[in-house]
Short mmCIF file of C-alpha atoms in Angstrom, two decimals:
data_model
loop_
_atom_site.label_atom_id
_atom_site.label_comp_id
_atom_site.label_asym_id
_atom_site.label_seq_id
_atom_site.Cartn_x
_atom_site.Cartn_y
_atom_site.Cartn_z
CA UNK B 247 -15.18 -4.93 7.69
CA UNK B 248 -12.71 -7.21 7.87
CA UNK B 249 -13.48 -9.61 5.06
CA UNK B 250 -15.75 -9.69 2.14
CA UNK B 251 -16.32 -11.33 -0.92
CA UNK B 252 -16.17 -9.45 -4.42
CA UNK B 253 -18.68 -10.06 -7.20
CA UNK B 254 -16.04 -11.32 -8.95
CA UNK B 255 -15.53 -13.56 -6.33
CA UNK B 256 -18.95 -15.16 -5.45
CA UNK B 257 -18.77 -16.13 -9.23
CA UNK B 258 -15.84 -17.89 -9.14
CA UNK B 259 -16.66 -19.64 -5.86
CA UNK B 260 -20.46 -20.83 -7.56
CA UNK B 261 -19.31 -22.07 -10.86
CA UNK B 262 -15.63 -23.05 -10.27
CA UNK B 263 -13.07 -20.51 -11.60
CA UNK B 264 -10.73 -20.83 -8.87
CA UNK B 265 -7.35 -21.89 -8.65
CA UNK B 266 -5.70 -25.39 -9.16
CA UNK B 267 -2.10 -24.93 -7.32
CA UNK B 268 -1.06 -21.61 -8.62
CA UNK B 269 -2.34 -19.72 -5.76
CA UNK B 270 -3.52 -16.12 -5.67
CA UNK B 271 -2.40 -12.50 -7.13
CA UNK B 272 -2.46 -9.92 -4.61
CA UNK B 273 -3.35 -5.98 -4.63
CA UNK B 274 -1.66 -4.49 -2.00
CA UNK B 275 -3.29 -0.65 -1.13
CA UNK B 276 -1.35 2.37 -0.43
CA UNK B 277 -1.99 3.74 3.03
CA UNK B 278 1.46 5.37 4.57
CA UNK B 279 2.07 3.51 8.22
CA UNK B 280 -1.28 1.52 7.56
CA UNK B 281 0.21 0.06 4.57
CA UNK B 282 2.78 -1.92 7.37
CA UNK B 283 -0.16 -4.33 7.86
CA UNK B 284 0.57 -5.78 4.64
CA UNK B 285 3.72 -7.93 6.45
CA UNK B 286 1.20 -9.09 8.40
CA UNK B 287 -1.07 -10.36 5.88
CA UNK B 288 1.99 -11.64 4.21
CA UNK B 289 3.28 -13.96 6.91
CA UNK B 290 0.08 -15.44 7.38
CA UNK B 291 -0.19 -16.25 3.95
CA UNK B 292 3.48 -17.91 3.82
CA UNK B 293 3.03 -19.77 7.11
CA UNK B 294 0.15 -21.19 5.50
CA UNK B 295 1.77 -22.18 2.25
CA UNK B 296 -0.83 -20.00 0.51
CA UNK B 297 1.58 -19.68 -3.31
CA UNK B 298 2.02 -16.13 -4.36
CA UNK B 299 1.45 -15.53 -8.23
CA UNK B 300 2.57 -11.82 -8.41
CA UNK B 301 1.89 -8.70 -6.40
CA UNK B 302 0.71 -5.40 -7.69
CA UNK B 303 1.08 -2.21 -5.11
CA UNK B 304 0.34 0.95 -4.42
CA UNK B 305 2.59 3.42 -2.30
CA UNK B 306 3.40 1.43 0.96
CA UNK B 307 1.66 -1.73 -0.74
CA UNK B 308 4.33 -1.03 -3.49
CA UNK B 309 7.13 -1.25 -0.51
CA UNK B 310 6.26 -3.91 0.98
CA UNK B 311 5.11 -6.09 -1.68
CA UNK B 312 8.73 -5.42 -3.12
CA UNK B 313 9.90 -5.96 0.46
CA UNK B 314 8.87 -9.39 1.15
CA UNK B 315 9.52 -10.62 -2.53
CA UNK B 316 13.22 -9.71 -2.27
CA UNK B 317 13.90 -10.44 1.30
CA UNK B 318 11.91 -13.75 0.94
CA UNK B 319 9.66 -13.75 4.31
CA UNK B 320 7.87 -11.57 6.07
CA UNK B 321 9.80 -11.64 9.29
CA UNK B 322 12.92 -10.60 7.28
CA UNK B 323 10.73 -7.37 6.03
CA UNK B 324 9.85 -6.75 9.42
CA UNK B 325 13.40 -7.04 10.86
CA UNK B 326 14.57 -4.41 7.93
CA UNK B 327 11.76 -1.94 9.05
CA UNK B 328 13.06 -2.28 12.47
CA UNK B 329 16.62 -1.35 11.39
CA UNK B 330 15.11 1.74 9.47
CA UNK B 331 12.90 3.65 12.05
CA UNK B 332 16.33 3.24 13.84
CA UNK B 333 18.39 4.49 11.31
CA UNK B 334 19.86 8.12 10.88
CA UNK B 335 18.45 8.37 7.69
CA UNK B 336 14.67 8.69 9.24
CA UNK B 337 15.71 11.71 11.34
CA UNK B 338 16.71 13.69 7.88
CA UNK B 339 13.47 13.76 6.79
CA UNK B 340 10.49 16.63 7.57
CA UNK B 341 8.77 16.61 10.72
CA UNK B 342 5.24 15.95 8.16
CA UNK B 343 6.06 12.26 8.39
CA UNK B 344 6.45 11.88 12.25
CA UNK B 345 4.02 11.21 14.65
CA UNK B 346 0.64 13.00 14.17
CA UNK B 347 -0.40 16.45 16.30
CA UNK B 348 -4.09 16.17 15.12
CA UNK B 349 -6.71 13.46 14.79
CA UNK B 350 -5.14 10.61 13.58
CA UNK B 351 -7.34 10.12 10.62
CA UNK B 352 -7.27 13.31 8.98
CA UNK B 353 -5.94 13.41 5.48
CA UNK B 354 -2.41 14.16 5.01
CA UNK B 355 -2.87 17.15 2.80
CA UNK B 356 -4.92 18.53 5.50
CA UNK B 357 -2.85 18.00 8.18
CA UNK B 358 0.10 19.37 6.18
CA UNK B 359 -1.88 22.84 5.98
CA UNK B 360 -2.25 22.85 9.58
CA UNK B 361 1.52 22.49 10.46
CA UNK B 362 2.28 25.13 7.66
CA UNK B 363 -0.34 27.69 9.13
CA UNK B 364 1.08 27.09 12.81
CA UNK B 365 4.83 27.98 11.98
CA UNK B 366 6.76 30.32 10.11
CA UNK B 367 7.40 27.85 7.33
CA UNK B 368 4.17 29.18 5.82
CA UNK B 369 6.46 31.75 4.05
CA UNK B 370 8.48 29.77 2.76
CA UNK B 371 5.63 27.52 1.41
CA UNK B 372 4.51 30.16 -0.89
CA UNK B 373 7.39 29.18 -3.27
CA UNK B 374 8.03 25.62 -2.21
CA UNK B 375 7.02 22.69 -4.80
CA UNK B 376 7.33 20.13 -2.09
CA UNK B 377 8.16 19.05 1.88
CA UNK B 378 9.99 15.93 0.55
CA UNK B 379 12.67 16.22 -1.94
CA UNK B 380 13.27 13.26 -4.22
CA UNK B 381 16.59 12.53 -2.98
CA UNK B 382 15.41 12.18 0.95
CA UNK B 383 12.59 9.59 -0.16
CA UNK B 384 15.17 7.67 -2.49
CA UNK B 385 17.54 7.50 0.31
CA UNK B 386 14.68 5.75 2.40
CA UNK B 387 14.19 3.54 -0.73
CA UNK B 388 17.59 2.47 -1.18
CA UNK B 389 17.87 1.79 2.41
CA UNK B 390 14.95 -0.76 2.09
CA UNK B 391 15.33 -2.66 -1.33
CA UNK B 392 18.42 -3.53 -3.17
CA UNK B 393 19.36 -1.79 -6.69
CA UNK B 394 17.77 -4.73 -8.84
CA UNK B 395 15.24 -4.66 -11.91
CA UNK B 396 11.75 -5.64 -11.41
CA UNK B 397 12.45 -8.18 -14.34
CA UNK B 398 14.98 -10.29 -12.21
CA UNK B 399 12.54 -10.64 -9.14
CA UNK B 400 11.46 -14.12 -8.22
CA UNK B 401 7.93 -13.27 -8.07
CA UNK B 402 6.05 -11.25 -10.68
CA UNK B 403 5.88 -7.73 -9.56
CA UNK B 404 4.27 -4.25 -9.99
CA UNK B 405 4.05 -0.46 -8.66
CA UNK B 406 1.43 1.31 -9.79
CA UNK B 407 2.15 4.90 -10.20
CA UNK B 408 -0.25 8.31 -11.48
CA UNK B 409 0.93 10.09 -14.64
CA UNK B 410 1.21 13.50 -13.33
CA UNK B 411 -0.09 15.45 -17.03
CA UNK B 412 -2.62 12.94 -17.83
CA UNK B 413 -3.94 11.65 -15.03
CA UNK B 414 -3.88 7.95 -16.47
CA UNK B 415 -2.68 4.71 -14.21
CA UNK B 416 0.79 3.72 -14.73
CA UNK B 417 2.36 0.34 -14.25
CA UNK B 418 5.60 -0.35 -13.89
CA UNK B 419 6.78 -3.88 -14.41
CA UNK B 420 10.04 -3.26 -16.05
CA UNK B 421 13.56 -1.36 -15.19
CA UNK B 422 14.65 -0.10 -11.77
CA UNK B 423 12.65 -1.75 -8.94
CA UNK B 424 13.57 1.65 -7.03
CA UNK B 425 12.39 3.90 -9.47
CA UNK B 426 9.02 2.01 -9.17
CA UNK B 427 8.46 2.05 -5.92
CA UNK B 428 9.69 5.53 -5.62
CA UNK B 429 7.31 6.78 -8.11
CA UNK B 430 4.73 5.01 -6.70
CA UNK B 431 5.01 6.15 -3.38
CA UNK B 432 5.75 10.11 -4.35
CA UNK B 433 2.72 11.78 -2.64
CA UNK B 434 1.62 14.87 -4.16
CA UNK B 435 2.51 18.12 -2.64
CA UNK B 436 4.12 16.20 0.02
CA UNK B 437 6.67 14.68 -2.74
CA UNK B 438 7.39 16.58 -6.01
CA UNK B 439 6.12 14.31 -9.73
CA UNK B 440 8.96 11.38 -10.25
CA UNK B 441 10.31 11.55 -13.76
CA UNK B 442 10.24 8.60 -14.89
CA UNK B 443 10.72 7.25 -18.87
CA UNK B 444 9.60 11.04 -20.03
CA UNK B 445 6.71 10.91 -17.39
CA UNK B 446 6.31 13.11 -14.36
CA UNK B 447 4.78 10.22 -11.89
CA UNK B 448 3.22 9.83 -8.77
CA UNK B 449 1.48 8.47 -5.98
CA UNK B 450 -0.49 5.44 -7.67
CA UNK B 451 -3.15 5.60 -4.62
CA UNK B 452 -4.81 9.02 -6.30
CA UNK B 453 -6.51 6.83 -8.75
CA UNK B 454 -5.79 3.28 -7.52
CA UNK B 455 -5.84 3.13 -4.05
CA UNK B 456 -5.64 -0.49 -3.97
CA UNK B 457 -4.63 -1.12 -7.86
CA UNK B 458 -7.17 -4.68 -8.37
CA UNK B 459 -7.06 -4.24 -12.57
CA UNK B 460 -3.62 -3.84 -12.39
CA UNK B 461 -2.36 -7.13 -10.57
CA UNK B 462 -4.98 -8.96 -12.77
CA UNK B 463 -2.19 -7.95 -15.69
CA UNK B 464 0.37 -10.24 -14.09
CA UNK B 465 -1.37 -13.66 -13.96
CA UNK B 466 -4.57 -14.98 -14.86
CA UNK B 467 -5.45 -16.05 -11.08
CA UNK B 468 -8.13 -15.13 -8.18
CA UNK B 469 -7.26 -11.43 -6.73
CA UNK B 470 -6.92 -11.06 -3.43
CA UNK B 471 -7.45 -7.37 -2.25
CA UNK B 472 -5.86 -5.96 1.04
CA UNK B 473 -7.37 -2.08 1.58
CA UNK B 474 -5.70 -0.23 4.15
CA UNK B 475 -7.43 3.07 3.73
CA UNK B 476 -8.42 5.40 6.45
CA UNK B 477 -11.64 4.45 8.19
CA UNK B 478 -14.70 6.58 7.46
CA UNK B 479 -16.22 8.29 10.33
CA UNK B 480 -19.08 10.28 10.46
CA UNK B 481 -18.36 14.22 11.15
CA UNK B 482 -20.88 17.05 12.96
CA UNK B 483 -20.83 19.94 9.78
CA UNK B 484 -21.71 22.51 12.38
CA UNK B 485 -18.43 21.45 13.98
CA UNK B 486 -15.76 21.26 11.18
CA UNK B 487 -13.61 24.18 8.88
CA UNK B 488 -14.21 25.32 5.64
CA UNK B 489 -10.93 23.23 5.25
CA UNK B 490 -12.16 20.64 6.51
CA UNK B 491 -15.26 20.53 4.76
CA UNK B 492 -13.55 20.45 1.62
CA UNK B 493 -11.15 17.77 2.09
CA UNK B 494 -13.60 15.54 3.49
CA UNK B 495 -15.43 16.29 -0.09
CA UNK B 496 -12.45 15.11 -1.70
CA UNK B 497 -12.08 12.10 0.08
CA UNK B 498 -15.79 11.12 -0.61
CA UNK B 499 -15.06 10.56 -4.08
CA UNK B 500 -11.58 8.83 -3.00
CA UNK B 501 -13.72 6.36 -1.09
CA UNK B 502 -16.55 5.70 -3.98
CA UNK B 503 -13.40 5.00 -6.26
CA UNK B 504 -11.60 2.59 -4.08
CA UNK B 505 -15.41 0.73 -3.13
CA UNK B 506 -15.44 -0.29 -6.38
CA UNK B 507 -11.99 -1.09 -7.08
CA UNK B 508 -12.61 -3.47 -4.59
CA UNK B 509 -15.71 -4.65 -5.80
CA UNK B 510 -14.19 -6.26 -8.57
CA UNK B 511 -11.87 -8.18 -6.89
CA UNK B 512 -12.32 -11.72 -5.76
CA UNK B 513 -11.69 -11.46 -2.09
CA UNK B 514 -11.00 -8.67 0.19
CA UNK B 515 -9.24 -8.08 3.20
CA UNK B 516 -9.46 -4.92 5.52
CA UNK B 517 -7.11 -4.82 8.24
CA UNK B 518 -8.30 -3.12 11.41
CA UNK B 519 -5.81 -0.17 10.78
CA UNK B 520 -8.14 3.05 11.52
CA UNK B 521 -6.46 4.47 14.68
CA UNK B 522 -3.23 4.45 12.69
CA UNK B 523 -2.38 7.91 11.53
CA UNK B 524 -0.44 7.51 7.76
CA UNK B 525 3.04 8.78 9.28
CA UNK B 526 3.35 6.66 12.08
CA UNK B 527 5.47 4.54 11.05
CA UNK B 528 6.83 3.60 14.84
CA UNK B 529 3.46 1.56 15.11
CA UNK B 530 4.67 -1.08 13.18
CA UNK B 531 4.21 -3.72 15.40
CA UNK B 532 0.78 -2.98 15.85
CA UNK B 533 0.05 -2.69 12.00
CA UNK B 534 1.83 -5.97 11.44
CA UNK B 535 -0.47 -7.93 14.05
CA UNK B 536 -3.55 -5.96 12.39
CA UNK B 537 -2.44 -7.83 8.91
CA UNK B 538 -2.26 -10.78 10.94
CA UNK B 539 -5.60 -11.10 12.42
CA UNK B 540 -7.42 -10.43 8.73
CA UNK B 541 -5.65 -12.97 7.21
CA UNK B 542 -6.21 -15.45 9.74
CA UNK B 543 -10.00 -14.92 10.17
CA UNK B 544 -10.47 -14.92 6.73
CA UNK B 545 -7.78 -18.28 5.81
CA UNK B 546 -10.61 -20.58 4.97
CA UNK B 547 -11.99 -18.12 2.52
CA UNK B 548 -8.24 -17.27 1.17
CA UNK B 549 -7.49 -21.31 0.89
CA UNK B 550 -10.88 -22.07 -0.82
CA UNK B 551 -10.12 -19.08 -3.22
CA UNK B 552 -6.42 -20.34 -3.83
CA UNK B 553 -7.36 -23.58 -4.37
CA UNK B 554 -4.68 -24.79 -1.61
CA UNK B 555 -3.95 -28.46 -0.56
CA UNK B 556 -3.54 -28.57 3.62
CA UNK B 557 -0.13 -30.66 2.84
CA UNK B 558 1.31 -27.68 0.80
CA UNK B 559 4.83 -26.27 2.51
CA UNK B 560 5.23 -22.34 3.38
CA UNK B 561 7.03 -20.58 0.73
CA UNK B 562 9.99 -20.07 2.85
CA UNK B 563 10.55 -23.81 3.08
CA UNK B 564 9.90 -24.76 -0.35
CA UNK B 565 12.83 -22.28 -1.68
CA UNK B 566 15.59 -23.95 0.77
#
């Protein structure tokens, strides 16, 4: 599925509500390594002059959104990506991020309970809160964006974040652009709760996997969705564990939540992403080139919905 129109879409495209020259607001979805397809998407958009309005994210769509608004192109986010899965910093943190030793589209909370079953770290799991401490993912943040506030960006710009006690949506438009995205991107029981302005916060993607209410806050313009979700694949029950059968529950009602997230935006993209595990992160080049091909195939859909002149300049050469 790589593109589809939202109902909130088709009703813009039949009687007219689409944009003039202020271009589109995008939702970028959380998804770990999958969530690198984003650049992709990004470049495509800038190459074809396609204006940005504002960017909501989730998790990785948090990052990168951030990313590319700071850095100012998409092959500059890429390049700093490169520089960070070479860095020392990635070899600090817990083998649960690395490369996958199961199928690479199990959850990550399952896959987590197979690594602590198969060592001795089981033990000390018992009285551990997290694998992730705050300070290792804030190192990984400050390597990637600059200590700015999300007021000062060029672009407007929000991570969407889960209050911890209530359960609510939180979105963060103001104060530390890392605190943000490092609240955002906190997975639970991988990451302990962010605090955050009295709040314990985190991943956004438990209740907005790909946060479409949220970046229709920033401007009053067409929504362009980009899901990078694992891919849903049918599963023999006589074949799979109790485990197994329970976290697949789960994710059912993940999936019915972010189908209709998505059904209220106006256009969606869905990057072929689904033999990317979440923690490989080294397959950046091929999540990149995923982003790539959706936005291309879908461009005259995404210009039509924009409301984009063919003469119009790519972003990076309008701000030189």
């Amino acid at each position: 599925m790589p593109l589809r129109w939202g109902a909130m879409g088709v009703f813009s495209f039949l009687f007219g509500r689409r944009a003039k020259a202020d271009g589109l607001v995008l939702a970028l979805g959380g998804g770990g390594a999958r969530g690198l397809a984003h650049i992709g998407v990004l470049e495509v958009l800038e190459q074809a002059g396609v204006p940005i309005a504002g960017i909501a994210g989730t998790s990785a769509g948090a990052i990168v959104g951030a990313m590319w608004i700071v850095l100012g192109d998409a092959p500059a986010v890429t390049r700093r990506w490169r520089e960070f899965l070479a860095a020392e910093i990635l070899k600090e943190l817990p083998d649960v991020r690395l490369s996958p030793t199961v199928s690479s589209r199990d959850n990550p909370l399952l896959l987590l309970a197979r690594r602590l079953q198969r060592s001795a770290v089981v033990a000390l799991a018992l009285d551990r809160t997290s694998v992730v401490t705050h300070s290792q993912l804030a190192r990984g943040v400050t390597f990637l964006l600059p200590d700015v506030t999300i007021e000062s960006l060029s672009t407007k710009f929000a991570a969407v974040a889960t209050d911890f006690d209530t359960g609510e949506p939180v979105l963060l438009r103001r104060g530390s652009l890392r605190a943000a995205v490092t609240a955002s991107s906190a997975v639970p029981a991988v990451v302990p709760p962010f605090p955050l302005d009295g709040r314990h916060l985190t991943d956004g993607g438990t209740v907005a996997d790909v946060p479409v209410a949220q970046a229709r806050v920033l401007a009053r313009r067409p929504v362009l969705a980009v899901s990078v979700g694992e891919g849903w694949q049918p599963q023999d029950p006589a074949r799979i564990t109790l485990a197994q059968a329970m976290m697949r529950a789960t994710n059912m009602t993940h999936k019915a939540l972010r189908d209709a997230q998505l059904a209220s935006a106006d256009l969606v993209l869905a990057p072929d992403v689904g033999a990317l595990h979440w923690s490989e992160f080294s397959r950046l080049d091929e999540a990149v080139a995923a982003g790539r091909a959706a936005a291309s195939a879908a461009m005259s859909s995404i210009r039509a919905l924009a409301g984009c002149d063919a003469a119009r300049r790519p972003r990076n050469e309008e701000s030189r």
